[in-house]
Tab-separated table of C-alpha atoms and ligand atoms in Angstrom:
chain	number	residue	atom	x	y	z
A	1351	UNK	CA	3.686	-0.990	39.413
A	1352	UNK	CA	1.536	-1.967	36.648
A	1353	UNK	CA	1.113	-5.072	35.465
A	1354	UNK	CA	-0.562	-6.701	32.114
A	1355	UNK	CA	-3.765	-6.562	33.438
A	1356	UNK	CA	-4.180	-3.603	34.295
A	1357	UNK	CA	-2.506	-1.405	31.261
A	1358	UNK	CA	-5.100	-3.149	29.272
A	1359	UNK	CA	-7.814	-2.229	31.191
A	1360	UNK	CA	-6.009	1.636	31.079
A	1361	UNK	CA	-6.057	1.514	27.344
A	1362	UNK	CA	-9.571	0.497	26.657
A	1363	UNK	CA	-10.521	3.337	27.857
A	1364	UNK	CA	-8.930	5.636	25.291
A	1365	UNK	CA	-8.502	3.059	22.114
A	1366	UNK	CA	-9.767	0.428	20.552
A	1367	UNK	CA	-9.397	-3.247	22.102
A	1368	UNK	CA	-7.501	-4.881	19.221
A	1369	UNK	CA	-5.009	-1.826	19.144
A	1370	UNK	CA	-4.979	-1.713	23.006
A	1371	UNK	CA	-3.861	-5.606	22.729
A	1372	UNK	CA	-1.507	-4.988	19.629
A	1373	UNK	CA	0.533	-2.207	21.223
A	1374	UNK	CA	0.743	-4.002	24.503
A	1375	UNK	CA	2.538	-6.892	22.905
A	1376	UNK	CA	4.662	-4.785	20.452
A	1377	UNK	CA	5.669	-2.575	23.980
A	1378	UNK	CA	6.108	-5.423	26.297
A	1379	UNK	CA	7.135	-8.328	23.867
A	1380	UNK	CA	4.139	-10.362	25.459
A	1381	UNK	CA	1.990	-12.796	23.496
A	1382	UNK	CA	-1.703	-12.712	23.463
A	1383	UNK	CA	-1.275	-16.291	25.439
A	1384	UNK	CA	0.685	-14.457	28.033
A	1385	UNK	CA	-1.955	-11.973	28.338
A	1386	UNK	CA	-4.491	-14.207	29.189
A	1387	UNK	CA	-3.497	-16.651	31.438
A	1388	UNK	CA	-0.910	-14.225	32.797
A	1389	UNK	CA	-2.267	-10.526	33.297
A	1390	UNK	CA	-0.269	-10.421	36.442
A	1391	UNK	CA	2.968	-10.189	34.576
A	1392	UNK	CA	4.589	-6.554	35.690
A	1393	UNK	CA	5.255	-4.252	32.816
A	1394	UNK	CA	8.420	-2.277	33.317
A	1395	UNK	CA	9.408	0.622	33.238
A	1396	UNK	CA	10.657	1.647	29.872
A	1397	UNK	CA	7.704	-1.134	27.924
A	1398	UNK	CA	5.550	1.255	30.718
A	1399	UNK	CA	6.450	4.555	29.267
A	1400	UNK	CA	6.073	3.355	25.537
A	1401	UNK	CA	3.265	1.790	25.796
A	1402	UNK	CA	1.681	4.933	27.553
A	1403	UNK	CA	2.724	7.383	24.596
A	1404	UNK	CA	1.083	4.636	21.715
A	1405	UNK	CA	-2.137	4.535	23.413
A	1406	UNK	CA	-2.249	8.455	23.213
A	1407	UNK	CA	-1.167	8.991	20.046
A	1408	UNK	CA	-3.563	5.949	18.323
A	1409	UNK	CA	-6.096	8.295	20.624
A	1410	UNK	CA	-5.413	11.335	18.785
A	1411	UNK	CA	-5.441	9.437	15.203
A	1412	UNK	CA	-1.948	8.322	14.406
A	1413	UNK	CA	-2.654	5.024	12.917
A	1414	UNK	CA	-1.320	2.025	14.108
A	1415	UNK	CA	1.067	0.663	11.808
A	1416	UNK	CA	2.930	3.882	12.156
A	1417	UNK	CA	3.431	3.599	15.659
A	1418	UNK	CA	4.418	0.047	15.344
A	1419	UNK	CA	6.103	0.757	11.926
A	1420	UNK	CA	4.671	-2.405	10.496
A	1421	UNK	CA	1.404	-3.741	8.179
A	1422	UNK	CA	0.545	-6.956	6.812
A	1423	UNK	CA	-0.653	-7.228	2.815
A	1424	UNK	CA	-1.305	-10.995	1.579
A	1425	UNK	CA	0.305	-12.299	5.079
A	1426	UNK	CA	3.794	-10.934	4.334
A	1427	UNK	CA	4.965	-8.147	6.904
A	1428	UNK	CA	5.848	-4.753	5.852
A	1429	UNK	CA	7.821	-2.469	7.214
A	1430	UNK	CA	5.939	1.166	7.186
A	1431	UNK	CA	7.004	4.443	7.655
A	1432	UNK	CA	5.453	8.051	7.027
A	1433	UNK	CA	6.628	8.689	4.193
A	1434	UNK	CA	4.804	5.300	2.679
A	1435	UNK	CA	0.752	4.702	2.614
A	1436	UNK	CA	-0.241	2.177	4.557
A	1437	UNK	CA	-1.145	-1.643	2.582
A	1438	UNK	CA	-4.735	-1.154	1.648
A	1439	UNK	CA	-6.713	-4.744	2.053
A	1440	UNK	CA	-8.444	-3.969	-1.444
A	1441	UNK	CA	-4.457	-3.314	-3.143
A	1442	UNK	CA	-4.974	-7.293	-3.560
A	1443	UNK	CA	-7.265	-7.032	-6.670
A	1444	UNK	CA	-4.481	-5.351	-8.348
A	1445	UNK	CA	-2.155	-8.087	-8.192
A	1446	UNK	CA	-4.643	-10.926	-8.952
A	1447	UNK	CA	-5.422	-9.303	-12.053
A	1448	UNK	CA	-1.980	-8.284	-12.750
A	1449	UNK	CA	-1.138	-11.828	-11.756
A	1450	UNK	CA	-3.284	-13.441	-13.869
A	1451	UNK	CA	-2.090	-11.185	-17.169
A	1452	UNK	CA	1.955	-12.369	-16.119
A	1453	UNK	CA	1.049	-15.839	-15.396
A	1454	UNK	CA	0.363	-16.155	-19.332
A	1455	UNK	CA	3.804	-14.643	-20.244
A	1456	UNK	CA	7.182	-17.328	-19.763
A	1457	UNK	CA	9.460	-14.703	-18.292
A	1458	UNK	CA	7.103	-11.332	-17.852
A	1459	UNK	CA	8.312	-8.193	-17.653
A	1460	UNK	CA	7.035	-5.556	-15.165
A	1461	UNK	CA	6.976	-1.862	-13.913
A	1462	UNK	CA	5.109	-0.531	-10.549
A	1463	UNK	CA	4.628	3.510	-10.812
A	1464	UNK	CA	4.908	4.749	-7.583
A	1465	UNK	CA	5.041	1.837	-5.662
A	1466	UNK	CA	5.873	3.673	-2.273
A	1467	UNK	CA	5.560	0.447	0.439
A	1468	UNK	CA	6.568	-1.726	-2.568
A	1469	UNK	CA	3.648	-4.283	-1.751
A	1470	UNK	CA	2.869	-4.094	-5.297
A	1471	UNK	CA	5.929	-4.647	-6.771
A	1472	UNK	CA	7.447	-7.340	-4.239
A	1473	UNK	CA	4.047	-9.078	-3.992
A	1474	UNK	CA	4.144	-9.132	-7.954
A	1475	UNK	CA	7.881	-10.009	-7.557
A	1476	UNK	CA	7.683	-12.795	-5.079
A	1477	UNK	CA	4.053	-14.713	-6.842
A	1478	UNK	CA	5.601	-14.992	-10.129
A	1479	UNK	CA	9.411	-15.437	-9.785
A	1480	UNK	CA	10.141	-15.450	-13.646
A	1481	UNK	CA	9.139	-11.743	-14.165
A	1482	UNK	CA	11.678	-9.140	-13.981
A	1483	UNK	CA	9.890	-6.357	-11.919
A	1484	UNK	CA	11.335	-2.692	-11.708
A	1485	UNK	CA	9.660	0.278	-9.621
A	1486	UNK	CA	9.251	3.639	-9.608
A	1487	UNK	CA	9.081	6.738	-6.640
A	1488	UNK	CA	9.195	10.211	-6.579
A	1489	UNK	CA	10.211	10.259	-2.981
A	1490	UNK	CA	13.572	8.946	-2.104
A	1491	UNK	CA	12.420	8.253	1.804
A	1492	UNK	CA	9.879	5.527	0.306
A	1493	UNK	CA	12.907	4.312	-2.193
A	1494	UNK	CA	13.957	3.419	0.814
A	1495	UNK	CA	11.645	1.435	2.674
A	1496	UNK	CA	9.855	-0.511	-0.308
A	1497	UNK	CA	14.039	-1.057	-1.155
A	1498	UNK	CA	14.519	-2.257	2.635
A	1499	UNK	CA	11.293	-4.253	2.385
A	1500	UNK	CA	12.160	-6.505	-0.607
A	1501	UNK	CA	15.869	-7.031	0.941
A	1502	UNK	CA	14.142	-8.599	4.328
A	1503	UNK	CA	11.513	-10.039	1.959
A	1504	UNK	CA	13.507	-11.728	-0.611
A	1505	UNK	CA	12.112	-10.494	-3.394
A	1506	UNK	CA	14.670	-8.730	-6.381
A	1507	UNK	CA	12.798	-5.913	-7.382
A	1508	UNK	CA	14.876	-2.690	-9.737
A	1509	UNK	CA	13.920	0.419	-7.832
A	1510	UNK	CA	14.189	3.939	-9.728
A	1511	UNK	CA	13.971	7.055	-8.010
A	1512	UNK	CA	12.209	9.697	-10.255
A	1513	UNK	CA	8.920	10.988	-11.698
A	1514	UNK	CA	6.558	8.033	-13.346
A	1515	UNK	CA	8.381	7.098	-16.536
A	1516	UNK	CA	11.129	9.643	-16.522
A	1517	UNK	CA	13.903	7.023	-14.833
A	1518	UNK	CA	13.041	4.473	-17.640
A	1519	UNK	CA	13.601	6.665	-20.918
A	1520	UNK	CA	13.385	3.901	-23.871
A	1521	UNK	CA	12.316	0.905	-21.833
A	1522	UNK	CA	9.337	-1.297	-22.860
A	1523	UNK	CA	7.563	-3.822	-20.690
A	1524	UNK	CA	5.153	-6.008	-20.492
A	1525	UNK	CA	2.392	-4.862	-18.250
A	1526	UNK	CA	2.856	-1.108	-16.220
A	1527	UNK	CA	0.952	-1.329	-12.833
A	1528	UNK	CA	0.043	1.204	-10.531
A	1529	UNK	CA	-1.784	1.925	-7.064
A	1530	UNK	CA	-0.759	6.317	-7.956
A	1531	UNK	CA	-2.488	8.893	-5.569
A	1532	UNK	CA	-6.160	9.676	-6.909
A	1533	UNK	CA	-7.925	11.557	-4.391
A	1534	UNK	CA	-9.124	14.719	-5.134
A	1535	UNK	CA	-8.570	17.904	-3.730
A	1536	UNK	CA	-10.455	18.616	-0.776
A	1537	UNK	CA	-11.768	15.574	-0.962
A	1538	UNK	CA	-13.414	15.819	2.884
A	1539	UNK	CA	-11.476	11.800	2.874
A	1540	UNK	CA	-8.639	13.246	3.299
A	1541	UNK	CA	-9.378	14.903	6.930
A	1542	UNK	CA	-10.880	11.129	7.949
A	1543	UNK	CA	-9.108	7.779	9.608
A	1544	UNK	CA	-5.874	8.655	10.148
A	1545	UNK	CA	-5.503	9.982	6.688
A	1546	UNK	CA	-3.965	13.264	7.436
A	1547	UNK	CA	-1.011	11.103	8.888
A	1548	UNK	CA	-0.419	9.474	6.036
A	1549	UNK	CA	2.142	11.889	2.786
A	1550	UNK	CA	-0.221	13.545	0.858
A	1551	UNK	CA	1.378	13.199	-2.491
A	1552	UNK	CA	0.976	9.707	-2.422
A	1553	UNK	CA	-2.779	9.832	-1.396
A	1554	UNK	CA	-4.388	13.063	-3.588
A	1555	UNK	CA	-3.081	14.767	-7.028
A	1556	UNK	CA	-3.638	18.127	-5.577
A	1557	UNK	CA	-6.316	18.235	-8.758
A	1558	UNK	CA	-9.297	16.483	-9.586
A	1559	UNK	CA	-8.155	13.235	-8.684
A	1560	UNK	CA	-7.264	12.265	-11.964
A	1561	UNK	CA	-4.527	13.972	-13.164
A	1562	UNK	CA	-1.856	10.650	-12.048
A	1563	UNK	CA	-3.593	8.449	-13.724
A	1564	UNK	CA	-4.106	10.866	-17.416
A	1565	UNK	CA	-0.285	10.977	-16.797
A	1566	UNK	CA	0.511	7.262	-16.944
A	1567	UNK	CA	-2.486	6.313	-19.526
A	1568	UNK	CA	-0.738	8.914	-22.015
A	1569	UNK	CA	3.040	8.250	-21.794
A	1570	UNK	CA	1.852	4.219	-21.218
A	1571	UNK	CA	2.156	3.560	-24.802
A	1572	UNK	CA	5.615	4.264	-24.986
A	1573	UNK	CA	6.602	2.122	-22.465
A	1574	UNK	CA	4.552	-1.160	-23.383
A	1575	UNK	CA	5.369	-3.904	-25.596
A	1576	UNK	CA	2.587	-4.656	-28.552
A	1577	UNK	CA	-0.337	-6.507	-26.570
A	1578	UNK	CA	0.918	-5.245	-23.140
A	1579	UNK	CA	-1.265	-4.228	-20.083
A	1580	UNK	CA	-2.014	-1.256	-18.223
A	1581	UNK	CA	-3.623	-1.517	-14.390
A	1582	UNK	CA	-4.038	0.597	-12.158
A	1583	UNK	CA	-5.461	0.898	-9.006
A	1584	UNK	CA	-8.147	4.312	-9.026
A	1585	UNK	CA	-11.698	5.247	-6.477
A	1586	UNK	CA	-14.879	3.629	-6.655
A	1587	UNK	CA	-15.915	6.720	-9.255
A	1588	UNK	CA	-13.210	6.964	-11.731
A	1589	UNK	CA	-14.341	3.933	-14.051
A	1590	UNK	CA	-16.014	5.464	-16.245
A	1591	UNK	CA	-13.087	8.328	-16.676
A	1592	UNK	CA	-10.454	5.983	-16.699
A	1593	UNK	CA	-12.010	3.867	-19.435
A	1594	UNK	CA	-12.392	6.774	-21.587
A	1595	UNK	CA	-8.894	8.043	-20.998
A	1596	UNK	CA	-7.330	4.170	-22.128
A	1597	UNK	CA	-9.503	3.890	-24.892
A	1598	UNK	CA	-8.414	7.607	-26.094
A	1599	UNK	CA	-4.562	6.734	-25.639
A	1600	UNK	CA	-5.686	3.712	-28.256
A	1601	UNK	CA	-6.063	1.163	-25.550
A	1602	UNK	CA	-8.209	-1.788	-26.252
A	1603	UNK	CA	-10.263	-3.459	-24.202
A	1604	UNK	CA	-10.578	-1.190	-21.768
A	1605	UNK	CA	-12.304	-2.563	-18.158
A	1606	UNK	CA	-12.865	-1.973	-14.501
A	1607	UNK	CA	-13.233	-4.825	-11.897
A	1608	UNK	CA	-14.554	-4.498	-8.304
A	1609	UNK	CA	-12.653	-5.116	-5.333
A	1610	UNK	CA	-14.352	-7.693	-2.825
A	1611	UNK	CA	-16.452	-5.473	-1.165
A	1612	UNK	CA	-18.178	-4.470	-4.932
A	1613	UNK	CA	-16.430	-0.972	-5.561
A	1614	UNK	CA	-14.976	-0.707	-8.470
A	1615	UNK	CA	-11.652	0.249	-8.036
A	1616	UNK	CA	-8.986	-0.625	-10.499
A	1617	UNK	CA	-9.071	0.102	-14.702
A	1618	UNK	CA	-6.725	-1.841	-17.381
A	1619	UNK	CA	-6.798	-2.296	-20.874
A	1620	UNK	CA	-4.142	-3.366	-23.525
A	1621	UNK	CA	-2.575	-2.034	-26.654
B	994	LIG	N1	-7.531	3.799	-1.356
B	994	LIG	C1	-7.356	4.920	-0.653
B	994	LIG	C2	-7.947	5.883	-0.068
B	994	LIG	O1	-8.981	5.471	-0.068
B	994	LIG	C3	-6.424	5.672	-1.104
B	994	LIG	C4	-5.484	5.232	-2.067
B	994	LIG	C5	-4.332	6.100	-3.362
B	994	LIG	O2	-4.695	7.343	-3.266
B	994	LIG	N2	-4.167	5.719	-3.678
B	994	LIG	O3	-7.798	5.827	1.488
């Protein structure tokens, strides 16, 4: 018979302490306090097997969020699956900038392109209830994860399956936001930190990293109201190229904004 204390000691030889604690809590239903105050509590068969399997998978590089099926973003818990990218804290910058634009309008219309988990559309819908929010993804599996997250969190978002603007013919918005795939094909980063377990279609455009950004920027003017904004996330070295694309497409005041780590992370402009 294994105890909570023994299970932790076993896991600690293979994975990070915090990961071990969280997986043990998920597997057994115990709390952090139980773990500290009653390490002699027995871990029963099914929970023990689940925990041992998760520790092995985590040790092999699978991200924690895919094991627990959940990830936190901006203080909310989102369901995740290997069909969607795990939320990154730096995406909060996109939310902050979008909210700034939305708060200047009484009833903004907004679309999130490539919604994945739905974190962007759902955070914006919950934090600006006057907005009308649409979200698009090419992946049916992503749409079902995002729809489920919106339902669980009580966000009103209209979801569309399709290729960027394709499901929105003739529709115009006050704001377009996107966290598109922007990692270049063959970038060594794709082989690190659990990224091989994430959907490659959500990470990389399979080209130079700017292909999706080019498509979104080129099509956006036909889907924006006069004065409307486009804001999108990108890689640390894609700010200048993004601003050039925006200006070439007729946008004004193209700007790039750094995330909390000081890395250029979001560019945007208005018509
Ligand atoms: N920022 C992510 C990473 O580097 C990539 C996210 C994306 O491609 N949209 O892991």
